[in-house]
Tab-separated table of C-alpha atoms in Angstrom:
chain	number	residue	atom	x	y	z
O	1	UNK	CA	17.415	4.987	50.836
O	2	UNK	CA	17.739	8.583	49.020
O	3	UNK	CA	16.000	10.674	48.632
O	4	UNK	CA	15.718	10.926	45.216
O	5	UNK	CA	17.504	9.494	41.844
O	6	UNK	CA	20.804	11.710	41.356
O	7	UNK	CA	20.872	14.419	38.593
O	8	UNK	CA	23.831	13.376	37.596
O	9	UNK	CA	23.143	10.255	36.632
O	10	UNK	CA	21.304	10.235	33.574
O	11	UNK	CA	17.898	8.406	32.584
O	12	UNK	CA	16.706	4.543	31.808
O	13	UNK	CA	16.100	4.679	28.102
O	14	UNK	CA	12.815	1.875	27.540
O	15	UNK	CA	12.718	0.676	23.960
O	16	UNK	CA	9.628	-1.155	22.587
O	17	UNK	CA	9.769	-1.730	19.386
O	18	UNK	CA	6.855	-4.732	18.386
O	19	UNK	CA	3.400	-6.534	20.100
O	20	UNK	CA	5.221	-8.451	22.531
O	21	UNK	CA	7.637	-5.213	24.606
O	22	UNK	CA	5.143	-3.181	24.809
O	23	UNK	CA	2.965	-7.002	27.532
O	24	UNK	CA	6.587	-6.860	29.580
O	25	UNK	CA	7.416	-2.979	28.553
O	26	UNK	CA	3.594	-2.450	30.942
O	27	UNK	CA	4.624	-3.279	34.599
O	28	UNK	CA	8.510	-2.380	33.789
O	29	UNK	CA	7.210	1.301	33.562
O	30	UNK	CA	5.005	0.715	36.684
O	31	UNK	CA	7.389	-0.336	39.210
O	32	UNK	CA	10.235	2.263	38.081
O	33	UNK	CA	7.275	4.708	39.391
O	34	UNK	CA	6.278	3.282	42.188
O	35	UNK	CA	10.224	2.922	43.195
O	36	UNK	CA	11.250	5.197	45.847
O	37	UNK	CA	13.005	7.185	44.219
O	38	UNK	CA	11.012	6.728	41.068
O	39	UNK	CA	13.398	5.604	38.833
O	40	UNK	CA	13.856	7.959	35.484
O	41	UNK	CA	13.061	6.960	32.186
O	42	UNK	CA	12.058	7.151	28.605
O	43	UNK	CA	9.826	5.650	27.082
O	44	UNK	CA	11.100	5.179	23.520
O	45	UNK	CA	9.287	3.729	20.760
O	46	UNK	CA	11.265	2.188	17.703
O	47	UNK	CA	8.286	2.215	15.180
O	48	UNK	CA	9.387	-1.108	13.726
O	49	UNK	CA	5.324	-2.652	15.015
O	50	UNK	CA	3.548	0.382	13.051
O	51	UNK	CA	-0.061	0.128	12.399
O	52	UNK	CA	-0.827	2.906	14.092
O	53	UNK	CA	-4.049	1.901	14.875
O	54	UNK	CA	-3.489	-1.087	16.966
O	55	UNK	CA	-1.135	0.620	18.392
O	56	UNK	CA	-2.623	2.884	20.298
O	57	UNK	CA	-4.704	0.155	21.349
O	58	UNK	CA	-2.025	-1.352	22.798
O	59	UNK	CA	-1.455	1.105	25.021
O	60	UNK	CA	-5.124	2.450	25.878
O	61	UNK	CA	-5.057	-1.390	27.263
O	62	UNK	CA	-2.173	-1.179	29.209
O	63	UNK	CA	-2.324	1.109	30.141
O	64	UNK	CA	0.836	1.975	29.284
O	65	UNK	CA	2.016	5.774	28.727
O	66	UNK	CA	2.612	7.409	25.456
O	67	UNK	CA	5.788	7.222	24.168
O	68	UNK	CA	8.240	9.934	24.574
O	69	UNK	CA	10.620	9.602	21.405
O	70	UNK	CA	8.785	7.865	18.636
O	71	UNK	CA	11.490	6.295	15.868
O	72	UNK	CA	9.179	5.767	13.324
O	73	UNK	CA	11.315	3.471	11.094
O	74	UNK	CA	8.006	0.938	10.074
O	75	UNK	CA	8.570	-2.220	7.949
O	76	UNK	CA	11.152	-3.664	5.759
O	77	UNK	CA	13.612	-6.076	5.046
O	78	UNK	CA	15.989	-7.503	8.562
O	79	UNK	CA	18.967	-6.024	7.658
O	80	UNK	CA	16.753	-2.497	6.568
O	81	UNK	CA	14.848	-2.253	9.800
O	82	UNK	CA	17.674	-2.932	11.989
O	83	UNK	CA	19.698	-0.210	10.527
O	84	UNK	CA	16.951	1.752	10.001
O	85	UNK	CA	16.736	1.568	14.024
O	86	UNK	CA	20.632	1.713	14.275
O	87	UNK	CA	20.800	4.757	12.190
O	88	UNK	CA	17.538	7.023	14.882
O	89	UNK	CA	18.166	5.799	18.240
O	90	UNK	CA	21.826	7.016	17.847
O	91	UNK	CA	20.835	11.184	17.972
O	92	UNK	CA	18.069	9.916	20.640
O	93	UNK	CA	21.480	8.405	22.978
O	94	UNK	CA	23.925	10.840	22.235
O	95	UNK	CA	20.824	14.036	23.254
O	96	UNK	CA	19.472	11.405	26.596
O	97	UNK	CA	22.354	10.185	27.627
O	98	UNK	CA	21.487	7.486	29.666
O	99	UNK	CA	22.680	6.150	32.918
O	100	UNK	CA	21.546	2.915	30.315
O	101	UNK	CA	18.994	1.016	27.768
O	102	UNK	CA	16.844	-1.059	28.488
O	103	UNK	CA	15.728	-3.716	26.295
O	104	UNK	CA	13.181	-6.777	26.577
O	105	UNK	CA	12.638	-9.825	24.126
O	106	UNK	CA	14.134	-11.352	21.236
O	107	UNK	CA	12.645	-8.112	18.294
O	108	UNK	CA	14.774	-6.608	16.013
O	109	UNK	CA	14.489	-3.088	17.610
O	110	UNK	CA	16.218	-5.388	21.319
O	111	UNK	CA	20.064	-5.886	18.826
O	112	UNK	CA	19.939	-2.458	17.571
O	113	UNK	CA	19.669	-0.625	20.237
O	114	UNK	CA	21.742	-3.105	22.271
O	115	UNK	CA	24.175	-2.918	19.619
O	116	UNK	CA	24.515	1.101	18.821
O	117	UNK	CA	24.565	1.996	22.955
O	118	UNK	CA	27.857	-0.783	23.312
O	119	UNK	CA	29.683	0.654	21.316
O	120	UNK	CA	28.738	4.290	22.632
O	121	UNK	CA	29.506	2.420	26.099
O	122	UNK	CA	26.467	2.957	27.265
O	123	UNK	CA	25.248	-0.042	30.188
O	124	UNK	CA	22.146	-2.526	27.957
O	125	UNK	CA	20.093	-4.237	30.579
O	126	UNK	CA	18.024	-7.347	28.510
O	127	UNK	CA	15.239	-8.610	30.427
O	128	UNK	CA	13.722	-12.528	29.527
O	129	UNK	CA	17.752	-12.908	28.633
O	130	UNK	CA	18.799	-15.840	28.020
O	131	UNK	CA	15.971	-18.392	25.879
O	132	UNK	CA	16.547	-20.704	22.840
O	133	UNK	CA	14.863	-22.556	21.361
O	134	UNK	CA	18.264	-23.702	18.644
O	135	UNK	CA	16.791	-22.936	15.852
O	136	UNK	CA	18.808	-19.847	13.572
O	137	UNK	CA	16.817	-20.561	10.955
O	138	UNK	CA	15.011	-18.238	13.237
O	139	UNK	CA	15.435	-14.363	13.239
O	140	UNK	CA	14.684	-14.218	16.750
O	141	UNK	CA	16.776	-16.591	18.002
O	142	UNK	CA	20.345	-14.813	16.296
O	143	UNK	CA	18.692	-11.542	18.117
O	144	UNK	CA	18.298	-13.242	21.727
O	145	UNK	CA	21.588	-15.037	21.353
O	146	UNK	CA	23.827	-11.661	19.984
O	147	UNK	CA	21.697	-8.736	22.817
O	148	UNK	CA	22.682	-11.739	24.787
O	149	UNK	CA	26.708	-11.877	24.816
O	150	UNK	CA	27.098	-7.924	23.904
O	151	UNK	CA	24.146	-6.601	27.361
O	152	UNK	CA	25.624	-5.732	30.827
O	153	UNK	CA	23.707	-6.691	33.072
O	154	UNK	CA	20.859	-10.137	31.842
O	155	UNK	CA	17.660	-10.526	33.774
O	156	UNK	CA	15.776	-14.529	32.969
O	157	UNK	CA	11.986	-16.307	33.226
O	158	UNK	CA	13.406	-19.757	33.965
O	159	UNK	CA	16.762	-20.847	35.695
O	160	UNK	CA	17.416	-23.032	32.609
O	161	UNK	CA	18.040	-19.903	31.031
O	162	UNK	CA	21.601	-19.327	33.028
O	163	UNK	CA	22.579	-23.379	32.187
O	164	UNK	CA	22.648	-21.551	27.859
O	165	UNK	CA	23.749	-18.283	28.772
O	166	UNK	CA	26.276	-20.097	31.012
O	167	UNK	CA	27.159	-22.302	27.519
O	168	UNK	CA	28.772	-19.778	25.970
O	169	UNK	CA	30.375	-18.158	28.010
O	170	UNK	CA	28.064	-15.464	29.863
O	171	UNK	CA	29.427	-14.647	33.287
O	172	UNK	CA	27.078	-15.584	36.206
O	173	UNK	CA	27.834	-12.255	37.772
O	174	UNK	CA	25.940	-10.845	35.154
O	175	UNK	CA	22.436	-13.070	34.905
O	176	UNK	CA	19.854	-12.224	37.758
O	177	UNK	CA	16.942	-14.721	37.787
O	178	UNK	CA	13.768	-12.584	38.492
O	179	UNK	CA	10.776	-14.322	37.086
O	180	UNK	CA	8.473	-13.557	34.643
O	181	UNK	CA	7.084	-10.112	33.759
O	182	UNK	CA	4.893	-11.536	31.402
O	183	UNK	CA	2.081	-12.651	33.522
O	184	UNK	CA	2.288	-9.408	35.247
O	185	UNK	CA	1.048	-8.250	32.909
O	186	UNK	CA	-1.633	-10.968	32.715
O	187	UNK	CA	-1.906	-10.935	35.628
O	188	UNK	CA	-2.916	-7.453	36.606
O	189	UNK	CA	-4.755	-6.924	33.532
O	190	UNK	CA	-7.231	-10.625	33.975
O	191	UNK	CA	-9.802	-8.105	36.176
O	192	UNK	CA	-9.997	-5.824	32.710
O	193	UNK	CA	-10.185	-8.854	29.912
O	194	UNK	CA	-12.512	-8.827	27.376
O	195	UNK	CA	-15.965	-11.315	26.915
O	196	UNK	CA	-15.000	-14.349	24.174
O	197	UNK	CA	-18.499	-12.970	22.586
O	198	UNK	CA	-17.788	-9.201	23.443
O	199	UNK	CA	-14.872	-10.550	20.217
O	200	UNK	CA	-16.765	-12.287	18.348
O	201	UNK	CA	-19.393	-10.180	18.258
O	202	UNK	CA	-17.424	-6.839	17.739
O	203	UNK	CA	-15.737	-9.532	14.303
O	204	UNK	CA	-18.757	-10.592	12.599
O	205	UNK	CA	-19.176	-13.978	14.379
O	206	UNK	CA	-21.855	-15.656	15.598
O	207	UNK	CA	-21.382	-15.285	19.594
O	208	UNK	CA	-24.118	-17.853	20.266
O	209	UNK	CA	-21.522	-20.629	18.956
O	210	UNK	CA	-19.581	-20.988	21.769
O	211	UNK	CA	-22.372	-20.993	24.270
O	212	UNK	CA	-22.169	-25.068	24.190
O	213	UNK	CA	-21.330	-27.599	26.283
O	214	UNK	CA	-18.341	-27.771	24.645
O	215	UNK	CA	-16.942	-25.230	25.050
O	216	UNK	CA	-14.911	-22.881	22.232
O	217	UNK	CA	-11.247	-22.950	20.792
O	218	UNK	CA	-8.647	-20.841	20.918
O	219	UNK	CA	-5.056	-20.410	17.261
O	220	UNK	CA	-3.504	-18.513	16.203
O	221	UNK	CA	-0.709	-19.491	13.193
O	222	UNK	CA	2.319	-16.648	12.017
O	223	UNK	CA	4.907	-18.024	12.025
O	224	UNK	CA	6.833	-18.637	7.917
O	225	UNK	CA	7.502	-21.896	8.523
O	226	UNK	CA	3.496	-23.118	9.354
O	227	UNK	CA	1.963	-21.057	6.571
O	228	UNK	CA	4.738	-19.386	3.656
O	229	UNK	CA	4.313	-23.465	2.140
O	230	UNK	CA	0.797	-24.548	0.648
O	231	UNK	CA	1.260	-28.473	0.903
O	232	UNK	CA	1.855	-26.877	5.331
O	233	UNK	CA	-1.046	-24.556	5.437
O	234	UNK	CA	-3.698	-27.163	4.056
O	235	UNK	CA	-2.484	-29.344	6.363
O	236	UNK	CA	-2.439	-27.910	9.723
O	237	UNK	CA	-6.150	-25.836	8.564
O	238	UNK	CA	-7.290	-29.304	7.520
O	239	UNK	CA	-6.832	-30.420	10.892
O	240	UNK	CA	-7.813	-27.700	12.153
O	241	UNK	CA	-11.143	-27.977	10.696
O	242	UNK	CA	-11.172	-31.637	11.541
O	243	UNK	CA	-10.751	-30.039	15.021
O	244	UNK	CA	-13.558	-27.456	14.690
O	245	UNK	CA	-16.478	-30.997	14.340
O	246	UNK	CA	-15.611	-32.059	17.711
O	247	UNK	CA	-15.194	-27.403	19.219
O	248	UNK	CA	-16.045	-24.229	17.711
O	249	UNK	CA	-12.723	-22.051	16.961
O	250	UNK	CA	-11.872	-19.206	17.142
O	251	UNK	CA	-9.042	-17.999	15.432
O	252	UNK	CA	-7.342	-14.724	14.961
O	253	UNK	CA	-6.167	-15.077	11.593
O	254	UNK	CA	-3.010	-12.831	11.247
O	255	UNK	CA	-2.515	-11.101	7.564
O	256	UNK	CA	0.544	-13.015	6.829
O	257	UNK	CA	-1.840	-16.163	7.375
O	258	UNK	CA	-4.764	-14.461	5.876
O	259	UNK	CA	-3.012	-13.389	3.091
O	260	UNK	CA	-1.202	-16.810	2.087
O	261	UNK	CA	-4.578	-18.468	2.396
O	262	UNK	CA	-6.928	-16.405	0.084
O	263	UNK	CA	-2.638	-16.322	-2.698
O	264	UNK	CA	-2.754	-20.717	-2.436
O	265	UNK	CA	-6.888	-20.630	-2.772
O	266	UNK	CA	-7.532	-22.425	0.850
O	267	UNK	CA	-10.143	-20.223	1.959
O	268	UNK	CA	-13.024	-23.484	1.200
O	269	UNK	CA	-10.428	-24.196	4.057
O	270	UNK	CA	-11.947	-22.226	7.401
O	271	UNK	CA	-15.245	-22.016	5.192
O	272	UNK	CA	-17.327	-23.575	8.090
O	273	UNK	CA	-19.691	-22.223	10.800
O	274	UNK	CA	-17.659	-23.419	13.843
O	275	UNK	CA	-14.110	-21.736	12.312
O	276	UNK	CA	-14.882	-18.784	12.875
O	277	UNK	CA	-12.403	-16.109	11.587
O	278	UNK	CA	-11.113	-12.806	13.659
O	279	UNK	CA	-8.491	-10.408	12.731
O	280	UNK	CA	-5.681	-9.953	15.387
O	281	UNK	CA	-7.236	-8.362	19.075
O	282	UNK	CA	-5.966	-6.153	20.595
O	283	UNK	CA	-4.468	-7.744	24.111
O	284	UNK	CA	-7.520	-7.324	26.573
O	285	UNK	CA	-9.266	-9.716	23.314
O	286	UNK	CA	-6.913	-12.292	22.999
O	287	UNK	CA	-6.609	-12.365	26.871
O	288	UNK	CA	-10.706	-12.676	27.647
O	289	UNK	CA	-10.134	-16.195	24.775
O	290	UNK	CA	-7.625	-17.375	26.128
O	291	UNK	CA	-8.842	-17.499	29.646
O	292	UNK	CA	-12.250	-18.772	28.654
O	293	UNK	CA	-10.767	-21.809	25.878
O	294	UNK	CA	-10.894	-25.106	26.415
O	295	UNK	CA	-7.934	-25.305	24.173
O	296	UNK	CA	-5.435	-22.920	22.401
O	297	UNK	CA	-3.569	-24.444	19.183
O	298	UNK	CA	-0.903	-21.385	18.607
O	299	UNK	CA	2.643	-21.307	16.792
O	300	UNK	CA	3.471	-18.039	19.362
O	301	UNK	CA	6.574	-18.388	22.186
O	302	UNK	CA	4.127	-15.337	24.255
O	303	UNK	CA	0.442	-17.805	24.178
O	304	UNK	CA	2.952	-20.868	25.133
O	305	UNK	CA	3.489	-18.320	28.233
O	306	UNK	CA	-0.205	-17.748	29.263
O	307	UNK	CA	-1.844	-20.795	28.579
O	308	UNK	CA	0.408	-21.861	31.509
O	309	UNK	CA	0.115	-19.009	34.188
O	310	UNK	CA	-3.623	-20.185	32.098
O	311	UNK	CA	-4.010	-23.255	33.033
O	312	UNK	CA	-5.086	-23.383	29.684
O	313	UNK	CA	-3.205	-27.071	27.962
O	314	UNK	CA	-1.950	-25.308	24.848
O	315	UNK	CA	-1.228	-27.435	21.832
O	316	UNK	CA	1.932	-25.595	20.425
O	317	UNK	CA	2.330	-26.348	16.045
O	318	UNK	CA	6.416	-25.990	16.418
O	319	UNK	CA	9.371	-28.087	15.835
O	320	UNK	CA	11.525	-26.361	19.688
O	321	UNK	CA	10.854	-24.011	21.299
O	322	UNK	CA	12.667	-21.419	23.873
O	323	UNK	CA	9.932	-22.034	27.029
O	324	UNK	CA	10.885	-25.603	27.509
O	325	UNK	CA	9.270	-24.130	31.028
O	326	UNK	CA	6.114	-24.116	29.738
O	327	UNK	CA	6.365	-28.412	28.358
O	328	UNK	CA	8.171	-28.879	31.858
O	329	UNK	CA	6.044	-28.085	34.167
O	330	UNK	CA	3.131	-25.494	32.066
O	331	UNK	CA	0.511	-27.614	29.974
O	332	UNK	CA	2.509	-27.231	26.949
O	333	UNK	CA	2.928	-29.478	24.896
O	334	UNK	CA	4.920	-29.209	21.543
O	335	UNK	CA	3.410	-30.635	17.424
O	336	UNK	CA	5.143	-29.668	15.864
O	337	UNK	CA	3.441	-30.024	11.507
O	338	UNK	CA	2.826	-33.310	12.708
O	339	UNK	CA	-1.144	-33.892	11.973
O	340	UNK	CA	-1.511	-36.989	13.005
O	341	UNK	CA	0.266	-35.686	16.914
O	342	UNK	CA	-2.843	-32.632	16.646
O	343	UNK	CA	-5.638	-34.481	15.967
O	344	UNK	CA	-4.464	-36.848	18.557
O	345	UNK	CA	-3.704	-34.457	21.391
O	346	UNK	CA	-6.223	-32.397	20.747
O	347	UNK	CA	-9.270	-35.369	20.777
O	348	UNK	CA	-6.898	-36.622	24.306
O	349	UNK	CA	-7.296	-32.834	25.776
O	350	UNK	CA	-11.040	-32.862	24.994
O	351	UNK	CA	-11.508	-36.182	26.867
O	352	UNK	CA	-10.100	-34.323	29.501
O	353	UNK	CA	-7.008	-35.729	29.697
O	354	UNK	CA	-4.695	-31.941	28.096
O	355	UNK	CA	-2.073	-31.274	30.654
O	356	UNK	CA	-3.185	-29.448	34.118
O	357	UNK	CA	0.096	-28.453	34.845
O	358	UNK	CA	1.495	-25.661	37.807
O	359	UNK	CA	2.593	-22.117	38.130
O	360	UNK	CA	6.121	-21.835	37.107
O	361	UNK	CA	8.592	-20.451	40.570
O	362	UNK	CA	8.223	-15.734	40.283
O	363	UNK	CA	6.197	-16.051	38.045
O	364	UNK	CA	4.418	-14.693	40.658
O	365	UNK	CA	2.710	-10.778	39.001
O	366	UNK	CA	6.141	-9.084	41.145
O	367	UNK	CA	9.306	-9.824	38.773
O	368	UNK	CA	9.376	-5.677	38.082
O	369	UNK	CA	9.526	-5.075	41.112
O	370	UNK	CA	12.601	-7.134	41.305
O	371	UNK	CA	13.670	-5.719	38.374
O	372	UNK	CA	13.887	-2.524	39.161
O	373	UNK	CA	15.075	-3.013	43.003
O	374	UNK	CA	18.114	-5.073	41.664
O	375	UNK	CA	18.623	-1.977	38.346
O	376	UNK	CA	18.799	1.107	41.277
O	377	UNK	CA	20.701	-1.281	43.088
O	378	UNK	CA	22.922	-1.633	40.225
O	379	UNK	CA	23.481	1.241	38.173
O	380	UNK	CA	23.564	3.392	41.852
O	381	UNK	CA	26.132	0.887	42.699
O	382	UNK	CA	27.830	1.730	38.389
O	383	UNK	CA	27.877	5.792	39.578
O	384	UNK	CA	29.886	5.133	43.261
O	385	UNK	CA	32.338	3.581	40.904
O	386	UNK	CA	32.600	5.761	38.762
O	387	UNK	CA	32.965	9.026	41.110
O	388	UNK	CA	35.600	6.454	44.013
């Protein structure tokens, strides 16, 4: 075993840009630090997610070190944001001369940093590769497809991802099935999760409402396809209100959703004590809410995985998913925007007939360790080859 990392082999620049990236990067950085010899890394935050208070809370909750570099790009259109990340990232590569750039997930920062690195001849590693919804109307799908095409090393969360990559002509030797780092974070942090009563109390709700025999459900909804059209949002809020007659619902209200409820004059649909409106929740608060729920209704990608890991029935209000394993093996059911389907499956779950599911292969909390071990070998082999 090496006693130390070769001096001429630069650090790994680890890129985060938005909330989902933080949960994926935290276990990887821990694994890099624990590997022997420790893998040198630089944590770079593009600033795509620009709410400073939420950022600070997420870093604290995940015990993630504060970024070594923050590009502070802020908000903007997809084009503006992507271009600004690229413009500010290039000088960092020139200065730090990394051995590679590691990106996670499918946000704009993922693609932007990948493009810059590849054009400068710097290898790129993509964690959570090969997921496909086959819906090109989703910006995340474009980011995923393009990042995978030009990345050098691709780590997948489920075996079906390799088939997606093979259909796109990506060589199998670039692909490694390692498991899901999101589950590493969940298992590592579950003991620190905040109690649902605490979250409700802090949000101004009545914690006593969730103490009844019925328990409670959790709702998140933010995708434009669900919240940007008045008729769609009206029908979804209507069926959620119906469900709340049977079980109290805790709704972590995304700013986009809140704004559209007000803009479309739909506040009366959520004006019931049976629907508890909370502001966006921190990671540990959301983990506590999900772990204690009887049902989760969402359009989030990450929550599909987390509910599967927690064994909580999930109804996903989308027409497609890039995480099919959560449906095939987990607790997830796709219901789209079909009010009748949402109502039917909610009734089934509350009657005790929800999917129990099982934990998918390699969702064992050790994915980051596998990534660190494989990356160390890969980088040292590349280094040896370049000096041979």
